[in-house]
PDB file of C-alpha atoms in Angstrom:
ATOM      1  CA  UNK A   1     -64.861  37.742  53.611  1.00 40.00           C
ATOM      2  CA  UNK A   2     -66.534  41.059  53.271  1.00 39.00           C
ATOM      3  CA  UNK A   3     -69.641  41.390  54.497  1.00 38.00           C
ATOM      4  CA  UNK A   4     -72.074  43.267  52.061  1.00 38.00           C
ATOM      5  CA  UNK A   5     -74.527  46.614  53.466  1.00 37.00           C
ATOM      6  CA  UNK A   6     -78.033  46.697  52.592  1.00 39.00           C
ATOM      7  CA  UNK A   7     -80.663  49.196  53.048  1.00 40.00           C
ATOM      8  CA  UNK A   8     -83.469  47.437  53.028  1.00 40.00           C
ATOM      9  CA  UNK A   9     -83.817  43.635  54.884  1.00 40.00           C
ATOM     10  CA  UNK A  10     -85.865  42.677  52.847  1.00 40.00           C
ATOM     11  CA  UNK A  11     -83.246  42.558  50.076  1.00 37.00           C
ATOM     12  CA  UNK A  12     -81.795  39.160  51.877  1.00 38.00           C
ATOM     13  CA  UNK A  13     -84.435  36.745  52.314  1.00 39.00           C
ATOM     14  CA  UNK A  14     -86.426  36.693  48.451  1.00 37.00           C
ATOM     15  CA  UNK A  15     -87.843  33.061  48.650  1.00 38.00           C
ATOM     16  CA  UNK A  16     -84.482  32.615  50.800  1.00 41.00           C
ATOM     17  CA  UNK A  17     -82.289  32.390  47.798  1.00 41.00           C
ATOM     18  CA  UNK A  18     -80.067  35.052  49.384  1.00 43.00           C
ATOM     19  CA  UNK A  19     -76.879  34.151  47.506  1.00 43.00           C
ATOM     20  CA  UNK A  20     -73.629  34.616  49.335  1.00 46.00           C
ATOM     21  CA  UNK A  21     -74.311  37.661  51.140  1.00 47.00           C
ATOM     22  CA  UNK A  22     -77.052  36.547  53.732  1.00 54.00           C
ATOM     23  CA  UNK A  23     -73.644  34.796  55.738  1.00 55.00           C
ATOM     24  CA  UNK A  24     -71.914  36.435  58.703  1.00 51.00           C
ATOM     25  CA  UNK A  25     -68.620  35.044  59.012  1.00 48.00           C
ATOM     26  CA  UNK A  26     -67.799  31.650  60.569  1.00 48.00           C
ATOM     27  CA  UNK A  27     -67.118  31.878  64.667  1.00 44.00           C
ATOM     28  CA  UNK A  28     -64.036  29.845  65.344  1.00 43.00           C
ATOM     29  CA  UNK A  29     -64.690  31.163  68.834  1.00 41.00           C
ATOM     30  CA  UNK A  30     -67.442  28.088  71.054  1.00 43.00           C
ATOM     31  CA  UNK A  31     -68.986  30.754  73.210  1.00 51.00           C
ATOM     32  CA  UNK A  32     -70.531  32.555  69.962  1.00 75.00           C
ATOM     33  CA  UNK A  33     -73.210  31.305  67.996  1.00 80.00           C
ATOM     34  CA  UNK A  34     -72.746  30.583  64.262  1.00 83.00           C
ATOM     35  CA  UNK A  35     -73.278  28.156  61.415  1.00 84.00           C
ATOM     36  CA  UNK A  36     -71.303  25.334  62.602  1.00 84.00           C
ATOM     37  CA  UNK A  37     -71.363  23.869  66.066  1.00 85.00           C
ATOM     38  CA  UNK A  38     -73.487  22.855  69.026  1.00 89.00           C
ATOM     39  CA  UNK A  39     -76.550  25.057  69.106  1.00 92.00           C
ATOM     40  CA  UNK A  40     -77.688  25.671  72.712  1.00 91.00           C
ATOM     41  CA  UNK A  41     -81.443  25.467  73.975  1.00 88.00           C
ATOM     42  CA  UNK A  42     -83.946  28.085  73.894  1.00 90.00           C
ATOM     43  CA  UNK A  43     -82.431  29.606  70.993  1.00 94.00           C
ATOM     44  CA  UNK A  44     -85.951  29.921  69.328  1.00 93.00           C
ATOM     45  CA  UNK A  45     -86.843  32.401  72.206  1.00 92.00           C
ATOM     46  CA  UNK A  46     -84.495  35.228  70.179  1.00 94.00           C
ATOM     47  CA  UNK A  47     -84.718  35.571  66.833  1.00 96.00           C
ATOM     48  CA  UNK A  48     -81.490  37.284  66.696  1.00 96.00           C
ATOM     49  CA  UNK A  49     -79.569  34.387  67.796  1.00 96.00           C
ATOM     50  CA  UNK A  50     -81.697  31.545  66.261  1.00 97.00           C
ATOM     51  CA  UNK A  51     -80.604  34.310  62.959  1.00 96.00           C
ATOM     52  CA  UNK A  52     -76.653  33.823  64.379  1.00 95.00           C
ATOM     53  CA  UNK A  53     -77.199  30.104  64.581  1.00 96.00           C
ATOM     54  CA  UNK A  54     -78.502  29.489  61.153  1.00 96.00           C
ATOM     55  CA  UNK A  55     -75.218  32.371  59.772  1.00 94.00           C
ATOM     56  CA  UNK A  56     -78.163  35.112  58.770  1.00 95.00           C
ATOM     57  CA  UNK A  57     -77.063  38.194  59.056  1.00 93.00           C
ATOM     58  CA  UNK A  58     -80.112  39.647  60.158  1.00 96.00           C
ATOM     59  CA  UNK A  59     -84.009  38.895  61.934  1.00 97.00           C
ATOM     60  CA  UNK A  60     -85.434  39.295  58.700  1.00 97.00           C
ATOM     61  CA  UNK A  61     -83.266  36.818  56.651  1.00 97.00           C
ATOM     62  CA  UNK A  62     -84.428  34.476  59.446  1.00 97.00           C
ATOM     63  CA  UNK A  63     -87.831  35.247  59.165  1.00 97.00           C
ATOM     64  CA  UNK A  64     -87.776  35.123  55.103  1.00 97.00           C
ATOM     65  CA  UNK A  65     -86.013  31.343  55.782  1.00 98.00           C
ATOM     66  CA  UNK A  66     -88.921  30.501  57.905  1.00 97.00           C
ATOM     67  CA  UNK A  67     -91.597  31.813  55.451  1.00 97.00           C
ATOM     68  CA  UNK A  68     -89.647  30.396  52.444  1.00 97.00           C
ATOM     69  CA  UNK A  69     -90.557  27.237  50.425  1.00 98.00           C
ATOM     70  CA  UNK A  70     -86.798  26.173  52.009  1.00 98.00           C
ATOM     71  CA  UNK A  71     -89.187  25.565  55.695  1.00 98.00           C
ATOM     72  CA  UNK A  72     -92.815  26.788  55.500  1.00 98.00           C
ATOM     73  CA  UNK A  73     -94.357  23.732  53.328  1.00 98.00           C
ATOM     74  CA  UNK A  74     -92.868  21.236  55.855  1.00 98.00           C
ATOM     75  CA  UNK A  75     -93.766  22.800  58.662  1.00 97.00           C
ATOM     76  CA  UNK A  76     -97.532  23.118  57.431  1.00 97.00           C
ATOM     77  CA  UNK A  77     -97.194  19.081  56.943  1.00 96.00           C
ATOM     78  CA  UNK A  78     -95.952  18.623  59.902  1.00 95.00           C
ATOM     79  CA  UNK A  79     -98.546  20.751  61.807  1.00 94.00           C
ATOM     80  CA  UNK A  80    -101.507  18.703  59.778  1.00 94.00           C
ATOM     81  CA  UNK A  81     -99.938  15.201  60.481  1.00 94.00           C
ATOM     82  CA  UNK A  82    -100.079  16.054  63.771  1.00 93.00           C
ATOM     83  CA  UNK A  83    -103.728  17.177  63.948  1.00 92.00           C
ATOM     84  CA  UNK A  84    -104.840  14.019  61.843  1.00 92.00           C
ATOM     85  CA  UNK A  85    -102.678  11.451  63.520  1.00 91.00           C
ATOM     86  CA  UNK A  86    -101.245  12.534  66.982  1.00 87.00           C
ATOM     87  CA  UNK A  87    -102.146  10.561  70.272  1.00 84.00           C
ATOM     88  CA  UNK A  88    -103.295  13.685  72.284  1.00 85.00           C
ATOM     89  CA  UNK A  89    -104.929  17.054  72.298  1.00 82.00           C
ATOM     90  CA  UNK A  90    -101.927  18.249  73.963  1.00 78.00           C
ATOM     91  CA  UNK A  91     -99.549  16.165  70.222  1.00 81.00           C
ATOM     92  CA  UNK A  92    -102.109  17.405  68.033  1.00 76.00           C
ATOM     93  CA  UNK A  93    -101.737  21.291  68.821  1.00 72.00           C
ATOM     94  CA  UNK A  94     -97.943  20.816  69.358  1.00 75.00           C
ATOM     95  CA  UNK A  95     -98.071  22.074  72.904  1.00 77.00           C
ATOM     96  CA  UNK A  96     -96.259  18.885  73.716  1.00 82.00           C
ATOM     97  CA  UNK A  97     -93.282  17.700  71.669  1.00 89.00           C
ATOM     98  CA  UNK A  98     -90.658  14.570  71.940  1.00 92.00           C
ATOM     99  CA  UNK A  99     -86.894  15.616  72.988  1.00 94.00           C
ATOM    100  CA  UNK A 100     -84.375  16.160  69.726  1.00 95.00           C
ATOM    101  CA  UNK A 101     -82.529  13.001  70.545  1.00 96.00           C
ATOM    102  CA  UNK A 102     -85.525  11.332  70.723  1.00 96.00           C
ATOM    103  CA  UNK A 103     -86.608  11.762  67.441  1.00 96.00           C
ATOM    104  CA  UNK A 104     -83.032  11.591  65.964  1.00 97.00           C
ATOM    105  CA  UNK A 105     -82.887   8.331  67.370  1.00 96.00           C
ATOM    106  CA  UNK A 106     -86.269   7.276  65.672  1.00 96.00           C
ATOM    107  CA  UNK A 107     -84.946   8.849  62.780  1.00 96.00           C
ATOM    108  CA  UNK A 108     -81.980   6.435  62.573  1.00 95.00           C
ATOM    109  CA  UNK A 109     -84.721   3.572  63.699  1.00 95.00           C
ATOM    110  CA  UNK A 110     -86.868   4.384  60.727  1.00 93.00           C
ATOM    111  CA  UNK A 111     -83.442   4.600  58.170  1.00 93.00           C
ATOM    112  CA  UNK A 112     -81.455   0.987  59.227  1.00 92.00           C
ATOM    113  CA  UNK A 113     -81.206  -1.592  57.308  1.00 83.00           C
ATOM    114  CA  UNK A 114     -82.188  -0.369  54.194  1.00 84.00           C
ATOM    115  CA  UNK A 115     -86.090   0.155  55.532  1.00 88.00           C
ATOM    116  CA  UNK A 116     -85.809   4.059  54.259  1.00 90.00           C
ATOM    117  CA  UNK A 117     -88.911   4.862  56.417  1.00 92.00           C
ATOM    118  CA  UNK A 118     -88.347   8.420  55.712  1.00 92.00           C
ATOM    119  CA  UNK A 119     -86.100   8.614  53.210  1.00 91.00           C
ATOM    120  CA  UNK A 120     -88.295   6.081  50.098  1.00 85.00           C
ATOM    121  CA  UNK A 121     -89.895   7.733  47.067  1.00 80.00           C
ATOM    122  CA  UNK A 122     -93.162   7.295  47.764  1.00 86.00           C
ATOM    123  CA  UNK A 123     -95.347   8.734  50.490  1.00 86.00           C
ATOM    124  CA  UNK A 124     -94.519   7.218  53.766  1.00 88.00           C
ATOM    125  CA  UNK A 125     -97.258   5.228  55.739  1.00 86.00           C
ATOM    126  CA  UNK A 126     -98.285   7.875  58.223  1.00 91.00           C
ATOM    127  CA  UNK A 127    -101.050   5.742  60.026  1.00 89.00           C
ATOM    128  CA  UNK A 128     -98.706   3.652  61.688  1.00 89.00           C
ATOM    129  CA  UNK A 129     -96.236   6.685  62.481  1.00 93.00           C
ATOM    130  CA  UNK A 130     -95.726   7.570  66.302  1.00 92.00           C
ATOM    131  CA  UNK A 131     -95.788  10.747  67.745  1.00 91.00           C
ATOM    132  CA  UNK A 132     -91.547  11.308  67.499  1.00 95.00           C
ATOM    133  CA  UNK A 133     -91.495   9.746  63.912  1.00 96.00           C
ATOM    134  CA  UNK A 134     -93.738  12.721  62.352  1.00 96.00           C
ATOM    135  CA  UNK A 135     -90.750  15.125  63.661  1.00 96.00           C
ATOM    136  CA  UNK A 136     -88.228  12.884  62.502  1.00 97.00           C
ATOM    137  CA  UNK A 137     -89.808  12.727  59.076  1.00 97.00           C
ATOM    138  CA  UNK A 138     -89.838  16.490  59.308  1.00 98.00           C
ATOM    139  CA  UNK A 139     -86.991  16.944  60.426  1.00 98.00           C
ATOM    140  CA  UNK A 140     -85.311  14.604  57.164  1.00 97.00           C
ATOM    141  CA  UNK A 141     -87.421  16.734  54.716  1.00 97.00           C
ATOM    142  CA  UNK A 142     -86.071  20.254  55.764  1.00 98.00           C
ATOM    143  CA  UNK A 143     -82.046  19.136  55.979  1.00 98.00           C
ATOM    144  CA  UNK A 144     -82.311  17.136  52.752  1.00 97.00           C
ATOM    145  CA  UNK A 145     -84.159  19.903  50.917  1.00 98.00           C
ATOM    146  CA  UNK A 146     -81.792  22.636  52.908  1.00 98.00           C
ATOM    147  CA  UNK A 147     -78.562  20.823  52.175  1.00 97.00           C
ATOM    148  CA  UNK A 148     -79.580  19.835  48.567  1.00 97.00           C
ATOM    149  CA  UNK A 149     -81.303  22.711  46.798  1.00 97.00           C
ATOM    150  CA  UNK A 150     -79.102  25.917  45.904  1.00 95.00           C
ATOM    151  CA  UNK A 151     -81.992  28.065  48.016  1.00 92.00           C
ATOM    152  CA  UNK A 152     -81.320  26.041  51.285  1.00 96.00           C
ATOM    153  CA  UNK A 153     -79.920  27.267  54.214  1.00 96.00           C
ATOM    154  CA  UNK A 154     -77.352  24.501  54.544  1.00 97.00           C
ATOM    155  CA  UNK A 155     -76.148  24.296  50.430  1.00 96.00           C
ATOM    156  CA  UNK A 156     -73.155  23.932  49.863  1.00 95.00           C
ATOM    157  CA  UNK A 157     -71.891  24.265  53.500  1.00 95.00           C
ATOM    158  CA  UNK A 158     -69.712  21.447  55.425  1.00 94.00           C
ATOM    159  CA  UNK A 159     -72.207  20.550  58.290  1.00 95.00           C
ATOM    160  CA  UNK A 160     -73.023  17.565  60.374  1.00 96.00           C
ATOM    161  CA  UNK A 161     -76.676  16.361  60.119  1.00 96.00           C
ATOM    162  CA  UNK A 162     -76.337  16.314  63.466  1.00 96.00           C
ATOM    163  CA  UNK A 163     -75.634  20.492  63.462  1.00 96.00           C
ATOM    164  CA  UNK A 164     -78.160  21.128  60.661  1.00 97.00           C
ATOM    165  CA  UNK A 165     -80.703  19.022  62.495  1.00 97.00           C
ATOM    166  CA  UNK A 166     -80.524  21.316  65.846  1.00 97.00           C
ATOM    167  CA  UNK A 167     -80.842  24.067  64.034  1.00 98.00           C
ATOM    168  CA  UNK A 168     -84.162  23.133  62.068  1.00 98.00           C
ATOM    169  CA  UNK A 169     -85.423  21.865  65.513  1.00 97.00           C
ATOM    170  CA  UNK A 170     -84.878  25.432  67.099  1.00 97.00           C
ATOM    171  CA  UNK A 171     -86.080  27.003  63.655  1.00 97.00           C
ATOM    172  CA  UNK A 172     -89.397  24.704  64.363  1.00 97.00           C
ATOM    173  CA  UNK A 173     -89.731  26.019  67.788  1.00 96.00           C
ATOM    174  CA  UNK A 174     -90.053  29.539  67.091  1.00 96.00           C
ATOM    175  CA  UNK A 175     -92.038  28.793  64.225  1.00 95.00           C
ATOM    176  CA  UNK A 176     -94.546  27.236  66.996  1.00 92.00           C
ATOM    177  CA  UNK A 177     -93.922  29.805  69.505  1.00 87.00           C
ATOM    178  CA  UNK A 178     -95.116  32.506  67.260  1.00 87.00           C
ATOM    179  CA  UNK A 179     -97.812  30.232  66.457  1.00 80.00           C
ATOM    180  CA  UNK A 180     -98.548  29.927  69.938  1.00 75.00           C
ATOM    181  CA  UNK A 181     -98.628  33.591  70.264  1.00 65.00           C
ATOM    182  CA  UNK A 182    -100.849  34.454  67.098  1.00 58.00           C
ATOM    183  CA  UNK A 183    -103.289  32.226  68.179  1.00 55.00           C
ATOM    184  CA  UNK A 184    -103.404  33.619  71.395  1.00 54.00           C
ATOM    185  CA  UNK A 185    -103.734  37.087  70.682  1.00 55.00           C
ATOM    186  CA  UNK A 186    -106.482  36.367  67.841  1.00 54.00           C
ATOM    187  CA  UNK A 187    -108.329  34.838  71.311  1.00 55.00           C
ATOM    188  CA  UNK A 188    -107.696  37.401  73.405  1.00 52.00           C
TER     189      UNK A 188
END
C-alpha cells in the first residue's frame, strides 16, 4: 500500500470522508497501535496515538473524525442526555463515567432477546435509562453509523465490535478531556 503525501492536513479529514488515503498501514506487530487490535488505556491523553488507533494518518484526520457528522452529533446527544437525565452533578457534567465493560455489558443487557433497547426504530425510552445505558446507546450509534456509512471510520474494514467499540470509547474521552479543558480555561 502506498501511502499518499499531502501538503495541507486539512486535505484528509473533509466531513471525514477521507477516502482511502487517510489509512496508515495495518500493524501486524501487538506492541504498535493500529486499526485492529486491543487498544490500551489512556490513549485519549495523545492525540497522535488515539490518531494510530483509529489508522489516521495524522492529528488532524483525528480531529476532523471527531468534529465530523461520523462522531460530533452523538456526542452532543450524549452530553445532553446526560445533563437531563443523569443521577449526579458529578454524571451530568461527565466528570464521572461507568467502566467500558460496564456499559458493553448493559449494551448486550439492553439487545437480548429480541428487546432491541438500543438498536429499535423509534426513539428509545430515555427516562428509564441508567447512567451506563446512555453510553451504551452512544456507544451503538457511533459503530453502527461508523461501520455502515461510506464516511465512517470503520466502513468497510474487518473489525470486532468489540475493537471498534474501544476505540469510540477513547475517541469519547478526549472529546471530554478537551471539553474539560475549554471549559476550564474559558473560567480561568
Amino acid at each position: 500500500m502506498d501511502l499518499v503525501v499531502v501538503d495541507n492536513d486539512s486535505q484528509l479529514y473533509a466531513n471525514a470522508n477521507l477516502g482511502e488515503d487517510h489509512r496508515a498501514p495495518a500493524e501486524n506487530e501487538s506492541t504498535k497501535l493500529g486499526l485492529h487490535g486491543r487498544v490500551p488505556c489512556r490513549t485519549h491523553r495523545s492525540i497522535s496515538r488515539l490518531a494510530a488507533s483509529f489508522g489516521f494518518i495524522s492529528d488532524a484526520a483525528m480531529k476532523g473524525w471527531i468534529d465530523s457528522e461520523a462522531f460530533s452529533p452523538f456526542y452532543a446527544a450524549l452530553q445532553a442526555n446526560l445533563q437531563k437525565y443523569g443521577s449526579t452533578e458529578k454524571v451530568r457534567n461527565l466528570s464521572q463515567k461507568p467502566r467500558l465493560t460496564n456499559v458493553q455489558k448493559a449494551l448486550v443487557r439492553g439487545e437480548q432477546k429480541g428487546v432491541r433497547k438500543f438498536s429499535r426504530r423509534s426513539e428509545p425510552d430515555l427516562e428509564n435509562f441508567r447512567d451506563a445505558e446512555f453510553y451504551a446507546l452512544f456507544l451503538f450509534l457511533v459503530v453502527d453509523y461508523n461501520s455502515k456509512e461510506r464516511e465512517g471510520a470503520f466502513f468497510g474494514e474487518n473489525m470486532t465490535t468489540e475493537d471498534m467499540q474501544a476505540r469510540v470509547w477513547e475517541a469519547m474521552l478526549r472529546a471530554n478531556h478537551e471539553e474539560t479543558r475549554y471549559r476550564g480555561a474559558r473560567k480561568g
